[in-house]
Coordinates of C-alpha atoms in Angstrom, one line a residue:
M20 CA -2.3 0.7 -8.3
A21 CA 0.8 2.9 -9.2
I22 CA 4.1 2.9 -7.2
D23 CA 6.3 6.3 -8.2
L24 CA 9.6 4.1 -8.0
E25 CA 11.8 7.5 -8.3
Y26 CA 9.9 9.1 -5.6
L27 CA 10.9 5.9 -3.5
S28 CA 14.1 6.1 -4.0
Q29 CA 14.2 9.7 -3.2
L30 CA 12.6 8.7 0.3
S31 CA 14.7 5.9 0.9
D32 CA 17.6 7.7 -0.3
G33 CA 18.6 4.7 -2.4
D34 CA 18.4 2.4 0.3
R35 CA 16.8 -0.9 -1.5
E36 CA 16.7 -3.0 1.5
F37 CA 14.6 0.0 3.1
E38 CA 12.4 0.3 -0.2
A39 CA 11.8 -3.3 -0.1
E40 CA 10.3 -2.8 3.4
L41 CA 8.3 -0.2 2.7
L42 CA 6.8 -1.6 -0.1
S43 CA 6.0 -5.0 1.7
V44 CA 4.3 -3.1 4.5
Y45 CA 2.2 -1.0 1.9
L46 CA 1.1 -4.1 0.0
E47 CA 0.1 -5.8 3.3
D48 CA -1.7 -2.7 4.5
T49 CA -3.2 -1.9 1.3
A50 CA -4.6 -5.8 0.8
S51 CA -6.3 -5.7 4.4
H52 CA -7.8 -2.0 3.5
L53 CA -9.1 -3.2 0.3
A54 CA -10.6 -6.2 1.8
A55 CA -12.4 -4.3 4.4
L56 CA -13.8 -1.8 1.7
E57 CA -15.1 -4.8 -0.4
E58 CA -16.8 -6.0 2.8
A59 CA -18.7 -2.9 3.6
V60 CA -19.8 -2.1 -0.1
A61 CA -21.1 -5.9 -0.2
A62 CA -22.7 -5.2 3.3
G63 CA -24.2 -1.7 2.1
N64 CA -22.4 -0.2 5.0
V65 CA -21.1 3.1 3.0
E66 CA -20.1 5.0 5.6

């Protein structure tokens, strides 16, 4: 997964603590979404 660090810096106005928080939330959410997708594919549920 690619993360555009320059864009992240623009969004956060250079606030490194906020960047870390955004990345943490993104990674947590992405992991759960990927797990749900893997389960759906394994179950043959493509909807």
